[in-house]
Coordinates of C-alpha atoms in Angstrom, one line a residue:
Chain A
M436 CA 74.8 78.5 35.0
Q437 CA 78.1 77.8 36.2
E438 CA 77.2 74.7 38.1
D439 CA 76.3 72.8 35.3
I440 CA 79.9 73.2 33.7
E441 CA 82.3 73.0 36.5
M442 CA 82.7 70.3 39.0
E443 CA 81.1 70.9 42.3
K444 CA 83.2 71.2 45.3
F445 CA 84.8 67.9 46.8
Q446 CA 87.6 68.6 48.9
I447 CA 89.7 67.6 52.0
T448 CA 91.8 69.9 54.4
I449 CA 94.2 68.3 56.6
L450 CA 94.3 69.5 60.2
G451 CA 96.2 66.6 61.6
C452 CA 98.1 64.0 60.0
G453 CA 100.6 62.8 63.1
S454 CA 100.3 59.5 65.0
A455 CA 99.9 58.8 68.9
T456 CA 101.0 62.2 70.4
P457 CA 101.4 65.9 69.1
S458 CA 104.7 66.4 67.7
P459 CA 106.7 69.8 66.9
K460 CA 105.8 68.5 63.4
H461 CA 102.3 67.0 63.3
Y462 CA 98.8 67.5 65.0
T463 CA 97.3 64.2 65.7
S464 CA 94.2 63.2 63.6
S465 CA 91.3 65.5 62.1
Q466 CA 90.2 66.5 58.8
I467 CA 87.5 68.4 57.0
V468 CA 85.5 66.9 54.1
N469 CA 83.8 69.7 52.2
I470 CA 81.2 68.2 49.6
R471 CA 79.6 71.4 47.8
E472 CA 80.0 73.5 51.0
K473 CA 78.5 70.8 53.5
L474 CA 81.2 70.6 55.9
F475 CA 82.0 67.2 57.6
M476 CA 85.0 66.9 60.3
I477 CA 86.6 63.2 60.4
D478 CA 88.3 62.6 63.8
C479 CA 89.0 65.2 66.4
G480 CA 92.5 64.8 68.1
E481 CA 93.7 67.3 70.8
G482 CA 94.4 70.8 69.2
T483 CA 91.7 70.2 66.5
Q484 CA 89.9 73.5 67.3
I485 CA 93.3 75.5 67.1
Q486 CA 94.0 74.0 63.7
L487 CA 90.5 74.8 62.6
R488 CA 90.9 78.7 63.7
R489 CA 93.9 78.6 61.9
S490 CA 92.5 77.2 58.7
K491 CA 89.9 79.0 56.2
V492 CA 87.5 76.4 57.2
A493 CA 84.0 78.1 57.9
F494 CA 83.6 75.9 61.2
A495 CA 80.2 77.1 62.0
R496 CA 79.0 75.0 59.1
I497 CA 80.4 71.5 60.5
N498 CA 77.3 69.8 61.2
H499 CA 78.6 66.0 61.5
I500 CA 81.7 65.0 63.1
F501 CA 82.8 61.3 62.3
I502 CA 84.9 59.7 65.2
S503 CA 87.0 56.7 63.8
H504 CA 87.9 54.8 67.3
L505 CA 88.3 55.7 70.9
H506 CA 92.2 56.3 70.7
G507 CA 93.0 59.8 72.3
D508 CA 94.8 61.1 69.2
H509 CA 91.4 60.7 67.5
C510 CA 89.1 62.2 69.8
F511 CA 90.6 64.3 72.5
G512 CA 89.9 67.3 70.9
L513 CA 85.9 66.7 70.8
L514 CA 85.3 68.3 74.2
G515 CA 87.3 71.4 73.9
M516 CA 85.7 72.1 70.3
V517 CA 82.1 71.3 71.3
S518 CA 82.6 73.8 74.2
S519 CA 84.2 76.4 72.2
F520 CA 81.5 76.3 69.5
G521 CA 79.4 77.1 72.6
L522 CA 81.2 80.1 73.7
M523 CA 81.2 81.3 70.2
G524 CA 77.5 81.3 69.8
R525 CA 76.7 78.3 68.0
T526 CA 72.9 77.2 67.8
A527 CA 72.7 74.6 64.9
P528 CA 72.6 71.1 65.9
L529 CA 75.5 68.8 65.9
F530 CA 75.7 65.3 65.2
I531 CA 78.7 63.1 66.7
H532 CA 79.0 59.7 64.9
A533 CA 81.3 57.4 66.6
P534 CA 81.7 53.7 67.9
K535 CA 78.8 53.3 70.3
E536 CA 80.7 52.6 73.1
M537 CA 81.7 56.1 73.7
E538 CA 77.9 57.4 74.5
P539 CA 77.8 56.9 78.1
L540 CA 81.0 58.6 78.9
L541 CA 80.6 61.3 76.3
A542 CA 77.1 61.9 78.0
Q543 CA 78.6 62.4 81.4
E544 CA 81.7 64.5 80.1
L545 CA 79.0 66.6 78.2
E546 CA 76.9 66.9 81.3
F547 CA 80.0 67.9 83.6
Y548 CA 81.9 70.6 81.3
C549 CA 79.3 71.4 78.7
N550 CA 75.9 71.9 80.5
R551 CA 75.3 75.2 79.4
L552 CA 75.7 74.8 75.2
E553 CA 72.6 76.9 73.5
Y554 CA 72.8 73.8 70.8
Q555 CA 71.7 70.5 71.0
I556 CA 74.3 67.4 70.3
T557 CA 73.1 64.2 69.1
F558 CA 75.1 61.2 69.4
Q559 CA 74.8 58.3 66.6
G560 CA 76.6 55.3 67.8
F561 CA 77.7 53.0 64.9
D562 CA 79.4 49.3 65.2
P563 CA 82.7 49.9 63.9
F564 CA 82.7 45.9 62.7
A565 CA 79.7 46.6 60.5
K566 CA 79.7 48.1 56.9
E567 CA 76.7 50.4 57.1
I568 CA 75.6 53.9 56.0
I569 CA 75.9 55.9 59.0
Y570 CA 74.8 59.2 56.7
E571 CA 72.9 60.1 53.6
D572 CA 71.5 62.8 52.2
R573 CA 70.1 64.0 48.7
S574 CA 73.8 63.9 47.3
L575 CA 75.7 62.0 49.6
T576 CA 76.4 58.7 51.5
V577 CA 78.9 57.8 54.2
E578 CA 79.5 54.2 54.9
T579 CA 81.7 52.7 57.7
I580 CA 84.5 50.7 56.6
P581 CA 85.5 47.8 59.3
L582 CA 89.4 48.2 59.8
K583 CA 92.1 46.0 61.5
H584 CA 93.6 47.6 64.5
G585 CA 94.1 47.2 68.2
I586 CA 90.3 48.4 69.2
P587 CA 87.2 48.5 67.1
C588 CA 87.8 50.9 64.3
A589 CA 86.2 52.1 61.3
G590 CA 87.2 53.9 58.2
F591 CA 84.6 56.3 56.3
L592 CA 83.7 56.1 52.4
F593 CA 82.2 59.3 51.4
R594 CA 80.5 58.6 48.2
E595 CA 78.5 60.9 45.7
K596 CA 75.1 59.9 44.6
P597 CA 75.0 59.8 40.7
L598 CA 74.2 63.1 39.8
A599 CA 71.7 64.3 37.7
D600 CA 72.6 64.9 33.9
H601 CA 74.0 68.3 33.0
L602 CA 71.4 70.6 31.0
D603 CA 72.7 71.8 27.4
R604 CA 72.0 75.3 28.0
E605 CA 72.2 76.3 24.1
M606 CA 69.5 73.6 23.3
A607 CA 67.3 74.4 26.3
D608 CA 67.6 78.3 24.8
F609 CA 67.0 76.9 21.4
Y610 CA 63.7 75.4 22.5
K611 CA 62.6 77.9 24.8
V612 CA 62.7 76.0 28.0
P613 CA 61.7 77.8 30.8
Q614 CA 64.0 78.3 33.8
W615 CA 61.6 76.8 36.3
D616 CA 61.6 73.6 34.1
Y617 CA 65.4 73.0 34.1
N618 CA 65.5 70.7 37.1
R619 CA 62.8 68.5 36.3
I620 CA 64.6 68.0 32.8
K621 CA 68.0 67.3 34.4
D622 CA 66.3 65.0 36.5
G623 CA 65.2 62.8 33.3
G624 CA 62.1 64.6 32.2
D625 CA 61.5 65.2 28.5
F626 CA 60.1 68.9 27.0
V627 CA 57.0 69.7 25.2
T628 CA 57.2 73.0 23.1
E629 CA 54.3 75.1 22.6
D630 CA 53.3 73.5 19.6
G631 CA 53.4 70.0 21.0
T632 CA 56.6 68.6 19.8
V633 CA 58.1 66.4 22.5
I634 CA 61.8 67.2 22.9
P635 CA 63.3 64.2 24.2
H636 CA 65.8 64.7 27.5
S637 CA 68.7 63.1 25.8
R638 CA 68.6 66.1 23.4
L639 CA 68.5 68.6 26.1
T640 CA 71.0 67.3 28.3
K641 CA 74.6 66.0 28.7
P642 CA 75.3 63.1 30.9
A643 CA 77.0 63.9 34.1
G644 CA 80.5 63.2 35.2
P645 CA 81.2 59.9 37.0
T646 CA 80.4 60.5 40.5
R647 CA 83.4 60.9 43.0
S648 CA 84.4 59.0 46.4
Y649 CA 87.0 59.0 49.3
A650 CA 88.2 56.6 51.7
Y651 CA 89.3 57.5 55.0
C652 CA 91.2 54.6 56.4
C653 CA 93.7 55.9 59.1
D654 CA 94.5 53.5 61.7
T655 CA 94.6 49.9 60.2
A656 CA 96.9 47.2 59.1
Y657 CA 97.1 46.0 55.8
N658 CA 93.6 45.1 55.3
P659 CA 92.3 43.4 52.1
K660 CA 88.9 42.4 53.4
M661 CA 88.1 46.3 52.8
F662 CA 89.4 45.9 48.9
D663 CA 85.7 45.2 47.7
Q664 CA 83.9 48.1 49.4
I665 CA 86.4 50.7 48.5
K666 CA 87.2 49.5 44.8
G667 CA 87.7 52.3 42.4
V668 CA 87.7 55.2 45.0
S669 CA 88.6 58.5 43.7
A670 CA 91.3 58.8 46.6
I671 CA 92.0 57.0 49.5
Y672 CA 93.6 58.6 53.0
H673 CA 95.7 55.3 54.4
D674 CA 97.7 54.8 57.5
S675 CA 101.1 55.0 56.6
T676 CA 102.4 55.5 60.3
Y677 CA 105.5 53.5 59.2
M678 CA 108.3 52.4 56.4
E679 CA 108.9 48.8 55.4
T680 CA 112.2 49.0 57.8
E681 CA 109.8 49.0 60.5
L682 CA 107.3 46.3 59.4
V683 CA 107.8 44.5 62.6
Q684 CA 106.6 47.7 64.7
A685 CA 103.5 48.3 61.9
Q686 CA 102.6 44.8 62.5
K687 CA 102.5 44.8 66.3
Y688 CA 100.6 47.9 66.7
L689 CA 98.1 46.9 63.7
H690 CA 99.2 49.9 61.6
S691 CA 100.5 50.1 57.9
T692 CA 103.8 50.7 56.2
A693 CA 103.7 53.0 53.2
A694 CA 104.5 50.2 50.7
Q695 CA 101.4 48.8 52.5
A696 CA 99.3 51.9 51.9
A697 CA 100.6 51.8 48.3
K698 CA 99.8 48.3 47.4
T699 CA 96.3 48.9 49.1
A700 CA 95.8 51.7 46.5
A701 CA 96.7 49.8 43.8
E702 CA 94.7 46.9 44.7
V703 CA 91.4 48.9 44.7
N704 CA 92.6 50.9 41.8
A705 CA 92.2 54.2 43.5
G706 CA 92.8 57.6 41.8
K707 CA 95.0 59.0 44.7
L708 CA 96.8 57.8 47.7
I709 CA 97.2 60.4 50.4
L710 CA 99.6 59.0 53.0
G711 CA 99.3 60.1 56.9
H712 CA 99.2 59.4 60.4
F713 CA 103.0 59.5 60.4
S714 CA 105.1 58.2 63.3
A715 CA 107.1 61.0 64.8
R716 CA 110.2 58.8 64.5
Y717 CA 110.3 60.3 61.0
L718 CA 111.9 63.7 60.7
N719 CA 112.0 63.8 57.0
E720 CA 108.8 62.0 55.7
Q721 CA 110.1 62.2 51.5
P722 CA 111.3 58.3 52.0
I723 CA 107.9 57.4 53.1
L724 CA 106.6 59.2 49.8
A725 CA 109.4 57.5 47.8
E726 CA 108.5 54.0 49.6
A727 CA 104.8 54.3 48.2
K728 CA 105.4 55.8 44.7
E729 CA 107.3 52.5 43.9
T730 CA 104.2 50.9 43.9
F731 CA 101.4 53.6 43.6
S732 CA 102.8 56.9 41.8
N733 CA 100.1 58.9 42.6
S734 CA 100.8 59.3 45.9
I735 CA 101.2 62.4 48.2
L736 CA 101.9 63.2 51.8
A737 CA 99.4 64.8 54.1
K738 CA 100.6 68.1 55.7
E739 CA 98.5 70.1 58.1
G740 CA 96.6 72.7 56.0
M741 CA 96.7 71.0 53.0
E742 CA 93.8 71.4 50.8
I743 CA 92.9 68.2 48.3
D744 CA 90.4 68.5 45.6
I745 CA 89.1 65.0 44.9
Chain B
M1497 CA 130.0 75.9 97.4
Q1498 CA 127.9 77.6 94.6
E1499 CA 124.8 76.9 96.0
D1500 CA 125.4 79.0 99.2
I1501 CA 125.9 82.2 97.0
E1502 CA 123.7 82.1 94.3
M1503 CA 119.7 82.1 94.8
E1504 CA 118.3 78.8 93.8
K1505 CA 115.9 78.4 91.1
F1506 CA 112.3 79.5 91.2
Q1507 CA 111.3 80.1 87.9
I1508 CA 107.7 79.9 86.1
T1509 CA 107.5 79.1 82.5
I1510 CA 104.2 80.1 80.9
L1511 CA 102.7 77.5 78.6
G1512 CA 99.3 79.0 77.8
C1513 CA 97.8 82.6 79.1
G1514 CA 94.9 83.0 76.9
S1515 CA 91.3 82.6 78.3
A1516 CA 88.1 80.5 77.3
T1517 CA 89.2 79.1 74.0
P1518 CA 92.7 78.8 72.3
S1519 CA 93.1 81.5 69.7
P1520 CA 95.7 81.9 67.1
K1521 CA 97.6 84.2 69.7
H1522 CA 97.0 82.3 73.0
Y1523 CA 96.9 78.5 74.2
T1524 CA 94.8 78.4 77.5
S1525 CA 95.8 78.2 80.7
S1526 CA 98.9 76.4 81.9
Q1527 CA 102.2 77.0 83.3
I1528 CA 105.3 75.2 85.1
V1529 CA 106.6 76.3 88.4
N1530 CA 110.1 75.1 88.9
I1531 CA 111.7 75.3 92.4
R1532 CA 115.1 74.1 92.5
E1533 CA 114.3 71.7 89.5
K1534 CA 111.6 70.0 91.2
L1535 CA 108.8 70.9 88.5
F1536 CA 105.0 71.5 89.2
M1537 CA 102.6 72.2 86.6
I1538 CA 99.5 74.6 87.2
D1539 CA 96.4 74.2 85.1
C1540 CA 96.3 72.0 82.0
G1541 CA 94.4 73.6 79.0
E1542 CA 93.9 72.0 75.7
G1543 CA 97.2 71.6 73.8
T1544 CA 99.5 72.0 76.9
Q1545 CA 101.6 68.9 76.0
I1546 CA 102.0 70.6 72.7
Q1547 CA 103.5 73.7 74.4
L1548 CA 105.4 71.2 76.7
R1549 CA 107.0 69.8 73.8
R1550 CA 107.9 73.5 72.2
S1551 CA 109.4 74.3 75.4
K1552 CA 112.8 73.6 77.3
V1553 CA 110.9 71.8 80.2
A1554 CA 112.0 68.6 81.0
F1555 CA 108.3 67.3 81.7
A1556 CA 109.6 63.9 82.8
R1557 CA 110.2 65.7 86.0
I1558 CA 106.8 66.8 86.4
N1559 CA 105.4 65.0 89.5
H1560 CA 102.7 67.0 90.7
I1561 CA 99.7 68.9 88.7
F1562 CA 97.5 71.5 90.3
I1563 CA 94.0 72.2 88.8
S1564 CA 92.5 75.3 89.7
H1565 CA 88.9 74.7 88.6
L1566 CA 86.9 72.6 86.1
H1567 CA 86.6 75.0 83.3
G1568 CA 87.7 73.4 80.4
D1569 CA 90.5 75.9 79.3
H1570 CA 92.0 74.8 82.6
C1571 CA 91.8 70.9 82.5
F1572 CA 91.0 69.6 78.8
G1573 CA 94.7 68.9 78.1
L1574 CA 95.1 66.7 81.1
L1575 CA 94.0 63.2 79.5
G1576 CA 95.9 63.6 76.5
M1577 CA 99.1 64.9 78.4
V1578 CA 98.8 61.6 80.9
S1579 CA 98.2 59.5 77.8
S1580 CA 101.4 60.8 76.1
F1581 CA 103.4 60.6 79.1
G1582 CA 102.5 56.7 79.2
L1583 CA 103.3 56.5 75.3
M1584 CA 106.8 58.2 76.1
G1585 CA 107.6 55.4 78.8
R1586 CA 106.9 57.2 82.0
T1587 CA 107.2 55.1 85.2
A1588 CA 107.2 57.7 88.1
P1589 CA 104.0 58.2 89.8
L1590 CA 102.1 61.3 88.9
F1591 CA 100.0 63.2 91.3
I1592 CA 96.9 65.3 90.3
H1593 CA 95.5 68.0 92.9
A1594 CA 92.1 69.2 91.7
P1595 CA 88.6 70.1 93.2
K1596 CA 87.5 66.9 94.4
E1597 CA 84.4 67.1 92.1
M1598 CA 86.7 65.9 89.4
E1599 CA 87.5 62.7 90.8
P1600 CA 84.7 60.4 89.9
L1601 CA 84.6 61.5 86.1
L1602 CA 88.6 61.4 85.8
A1603 CA 88.7 58.2 87.3
Q1604 CA 86.2 56.9 84.7
E1605 CA 87.9 58.5 81.9
L1606 CA 91.5 57.3 82.9
E1607 CA 90.1 53.7 82.9
F1608 CA 88.4 54.2 79.5
Y1609 CA 91.1 56.1 77.7
C1610 CA 94.3 55.4 79.7
N1611 CA 93.8 51.9 80.8
R1612 CA 97.3 50.7 79.8
L1613 CA 99.4 53.3 81.7
E1614 CA 102.7 51.9 83.3
Y1615 CA 102.9 54.4 85.9
Q1616 CA 100.5 55.3 88.7
I1617 CA 98.3 58.6 88.9
T1618 CA 97.0 59.4 92.4
F1619 CA 94.1 61.9 92.7
Q1620 CA 94.2 64.1 95.6
G1621 CA 91.1 66.3 96.0
F1622 CA 90.9 69.7 97.5
D1623 CA 88.1 71.9 98.8
P1624 CA 88.6 75.2 96.5
F1625 CA 86.6 76.9 99.6
A1626 CA 89.4 76.3 101.8
K1627 CA 92.7 77.7 102.4
E1628 CA 94.7 74.6 103.2
I1629 CA 98.0 73.1 102.5
I1630 CA 97.9 70.7 99.8
Y1631 CA 101.5 69.9 99.3
E1632 CA 104.3 70.1 101.6
D1633 CA 108.1 68.9 101.2
R1634 CA 111.0 69.8 103.0
S1635 CA 111.5 73.3 101.3
L1636 CA 108.1 74.1 100.2
T1637 CA 104.3 74.5 100.8
V1638 CA 101.7 74.9 98.3
E1639 CA 98.3 76.7 99.9
T1640 CA 95.2 77.1 98.0
I1641 CA 93.7 80.3 97.6
P1642 CA 89.9 80.7 97.7
L1643 CA 88.8 82.6 94.5
K1644 CA 85.7 84.3 93.5
H1645 CA 84.5 82.8 90.2
G1646 CA 81.5 81.5 88.5
I1647 CA 82.4 77.9 89.6
P1648 CA 84.6 76.8 92.6
C1649 CA 88.0 77.9 92.0
A1650 CA 91.1 78.0 94.0
G1651 CA 94.2 80.0 93.3
F1652 CA 97.8 78.3 94.5
L1653 CA 100.5 80.0 96.6
F1654 CA 104.0 78.5 96.4
R1655 CA 105.8 79.4 99.4
E1656 CA 109.7 78.6 100.2
K1657 CA 110.4 77.6 103.9
P1658 CA 112.7 79.5 105.6
L1659 CA 116.1 78.5 104.2
A1660 CA 119.0 77.5 106.5
D1661 CA 121.4 80.2 106.8
H1662 CA 124.5 80.3 104.6
L1663 CA 127.9 79.0 105.7
D1664 CA 130.6 81.4 105.5
R1665 CA 133.1 79.5 103.8
E1666 CA 136.2 81.9 104.9
M1667 CA 135.2 81.5 108.7
A1668 CA 134.7 77.5 108.4
D1669 CA 138.2 77.2 106.5
F1670 CA 139.8 79.3 109.4
Y1671 CA 138.2 77.3 112.2
K1672 CA 138.9 73.9 110.2
V1673 CA 135.2 72.8 110.4
P1674 CA 135.1 69.6 108.5
Q1675 CA 132.9 69.1 105.5
W1676 CA 130.6 66.8 106.9
D1677 CA 129.6 69.2 109.5
Y1678 CA 128.4 71.9 107.4
N1679 CA 124.7 71.2 107.3
R1680 CA 124.5 70.8 111.1
I1681 CA 126.0 74.2 111.2
K1682 CA 123.8 75.9 108.7
D1683 CA 120.9 74.4 110.6
G1684 CA 121.8 76.3 113.6
G1685 CA 124.8 74.1 115.4
D1686 CA 127.8 75.9 117.0
F1687 CA 131.3 74.3 116.4
V1688 CA 133.6 72.9 118.7
T1689 CA 137.5 73.2 117.9
E1690 CA 140.2 70.6 118.9
D1691 CA 141.0 72.5 121.8
G1692 CA 137.6 72.9 123.2
T1693 CA 136.6 76.5 122.1
V1694 CA 133.1 76.9 121.2
I1695 CA 132.5 78.6 117.9
P1696 CA 128.8 80.1 117.8
H1697 CA 126.9 79.5 114.9
S1698 CA 126.4 83.4 114.2
R1699 CA 130.3 83.6 113.7
L1700 CA 130.2 80.7 111.0
T1701 CA 127.3 81.8 108.9
K1702 CA 125.5 84.5 107.2
P1703 CA 121.6 84.9 107.2
A1704 CA 119.9 83.2 104.3
G1705 CA 118.0 85.6 102.2
P1706 CA 114.1 86.0 102.4
T1707 CA 112.0 83.3 101.4
R1708 CA 110.2 83.6 97.9
S1709 CA 106.6 82.9 97.1
Y1710 CA 104.5 82.9 94.0
A1711 CA 100.5 83.1 94.1
Y1712 CA 98.7 81.9 90.9
C1713 CA 95.1 83.7 90.9
C1714 CA 94.1 83.0 87.5
D1715 CA 90.4 83.2 87.2
T1716 CA 88.8 85.5 89.9
A1717 CA 86.9 88.6 90.1
Y1718 CA 88.5 91.2 92.0
N1719 CA 88.7 89.6 95.7
P1720 CA 90.0 91.2 98.6
K1721 CA 89.3 88.2 100.7
M1722 CA 92.6 86.9 99.6
F1723 CA 94.5 89.7 100.5
D1724 CA 95.6 88.7 103.7
Q1725 CA 96.6 85.0 102.8
I1726 CA 98.9 86.6 99.9
K1727 CA 100.5 89.9 101.7
G1728 CA 104.1 90.4 100.5
V1729 CA 104.2 87.8 97.9
S1730 CA 107.3 87.9 95.6
A1731 CA 105.0 87.5 92.3
I1732 CA 101.5 87.3 91.6
Y1733 CA 99.8 86.0 88.5
H1734 CA 96.5 87.4 88.2
D1735 CA 93.4 87.4 86.0
S1736 CA 93.3 90.0 83.8
T1737 CA 91.0 89.0 81.0
Y1738 CA 89.5 92.5 80.6
M1739 CA 90.4 96.1 80.6
E1740 CA 88.3 98.8 82.6
T1741 CA 86.4 99.4 79.4
E1742 CA 84.8 95.8 79.5
L1743 CA 84.2 96.0 83.5
V1744 CA 80.6 95.1 83.0
Q1745 CA 81.6 91.9 81.2
A1746 CA 84.6 91.2 84.0
Q1747 CA 81.6 91.6 86.6
K1748 CA 79.3 89.5 84.8
Y1749 CA 81.7 86.4 84.3
L1750 CA 83.6 87.1 87.6
H1751 CA 86.9 87.9 85.9
S1752 CA 89.1 90.9 86.5
T1753 CA 90.7 93.8 84.7
A1754 CA 93.9 94.8 84.4
A1755 CA 93.3 97.7 86.7
Q1756 CA 91.6 95.5 89.3
A1757 CA 94.7 93.1 88.9
A1758 CA 97.2 96.1 89.6
K1759 CA 95.0 97.4 92.8
T1760 CA 95.3 93.7 93.9
A1761 CA 99.1 93.6 93.6
A1762 CA 99.4 97.0 95.3
E1763 CA 97.0 96.3 98.2
V1764 CA 99.2 93.0 99.0
N1765 CA 102.5 94.6 98.2
A1766 CA 103.6 92.2 95.8
G1767 CA 107.2 92.3 94.3
K1768 CA 105.7 91.7 90.6
L1769 CA 102.5 91.2 88.7
I1770 CA 102.3 88.8 85.9
L1771 CA 99.1 89.6 83.9
G1772 CA 97.2 86.8 82.0
H1773 CA 94.3 85.0 80.8
F1774 CA 93.9 87.5 78.1
S1775 CA 90.5 87.8 76.4
A1776 CA 90.9 87.0 72.7
R1777 CA 89.1 90.3 71.9
Y1778 CA 92.5 92.2 72.3
L1779 CA 94.5 91.9 69.4
N1780 CA 97.1 94.3 70.9
E1781 CA 97.7 93.7 74.7
Q1782 CA 100.0 96.8 75.3
P1783 CA 97.0 98.8 76.6
I1784 CA 96.4 95.9 79.2
L1785 CA 99.9 96.4 80.4
A1786 CA 99.5 100.0 80.3
E1787 CA 96.3 100.0 82.3
A1788 CA 97.9 98.1 85.2
K1789 CA 101.0 100.1 85.2
E1790 CA 99.2 103.2 86.1
T1791 CA 98.6 101.5 89.6
F1792 CA 101.4 99.2 89.9
S1793 CA 104.6 99.8 87.8
N1794 CA 106.1 96.5 88.1
S1795 CA 103.8 94.7 86.0
I1796 CA 104.4 92.3 82.8
L1797 CA 102.5 90.7 80.2
A1798 CA 102.5 87.1 80.3
K1799 CA 103.5 85.3 76.9
E1800 CA 103.9 81.9 75.7
G1801 CA 107.6 80.5 76.2
M1802 CA 108.1 83.4 78.6
E1803 CA 110.4 82.3 81.7
I1804 CA 109.9 84.5 84.9
D1805 CA 112.5 84.3 88.0
I1806 CA 110.7 84.9 91.1

């Protein structure tokens, strides 16, 4: 019963973490969130399908794509990827969650360039100015986080639902709980032995660990309005396009500095800060990391191919 | 007077030569034709701008882009590249020559995603079923070559105009021809000395070399209909998606085998055959080359980053 002991998977794979245009160093924005082997893609800049093929990601299992906003470096890879999925024989439906303004043009593009797909694409538009749950399953919700950017732009908050308690295997064996009854007990049930004794739920289980969460806040100016929503998040990926020396640029283009990303992580009491969306002007990104660490020590630099466990 | 002795530049740079989808080995179709430092792009698959940045191509000097047909692997990089040109401060107008069906959707995409460009884009639609000159300047024409593919698809024939004769510098000095008169004489004029003697043009010049030409026939089944048009071409880039062992596939998808590419090169008496548009199924492409060389010995395999002098 491995799953009762180990934490289940909650992992981010970075496919691209550069800003604006692909550079010799970085691809534009895209990443994969793997939660218990369900795969979600966030953003899909040009070249995402190339990065996917290079990664170990089992891309046939991506069923949901979340697009944060309609700047090309976050969505110009979508048509090519969708088209390649078709050529590679995909049949599973694909859901694209994106700002609702995208729908009419995307529908035309799909009709023009991808009209022979043998799988269904369902567009689910959202309002980037609203905080709303746009995806939910048995174990997870995804909420939009309104960000502060040049065009309507959302972040995404992936949050595990509270887990069932873990079964205490030794106690279950001791009381001869049959395997088929495990889930009922993990979900809160008591157990009645053959002689009628009631063994309470609490005796047969150990409390589950805390739930985990991940906030993707990729293109945003410093944005205190989102703090309440992401309070206590396990990890945050935050815009750190610039350093403080380029604060004027950051303000002009509604991006953040590494110091602002770190201040955000500290304010919301995040477990970890992942810095990304780097401007191509920085050939060496260590100073970006150093700037963030002054305020928030558990900071790391995103990098193409990196896998981060939440 | 170097330019009277050396051949002027006529060079192809391969940016992508894979088919269908980007693979770990190849980018999708795109290449640069450099004719006397005027740069032309042919096709623009996803990731072309990434390849451009990696190459030594001075991409600010690309003023004309030719799109052969509207399969994604030949045009999905266009929006991203056009958008990046804008971010990088381009002001020079850009001409996009493509099948005319592309215009309405491209106009919408540009309006939606690239509405702040500070340079002008002019779309010049063509009919892929017609043989017509779609570009012409003082020294060059570009003609469409109707190909045989699943959707309307053109090749492009780049052809130098006949060059002016070369000046024979020794004879010009001997007769004291003034420099300002050189071009008139190269263009066919005679020279009259101070004492009234007529020195005929033929005495002052040497005939120019033959004109050069390049045919890009990227996505096509074996297509004898185009042979007359490209007879004697200096170099041909020809579809060799498959080998003869996959002839059935080639016929089904209206692509060619390496043997068919070679047969074409031989039939039109081409100077050189460049094999490209490789299927991702071939991990080793040497057998493709070997198959072509059986019929046409001056064959080479295209490769990303390769520069080929015509």
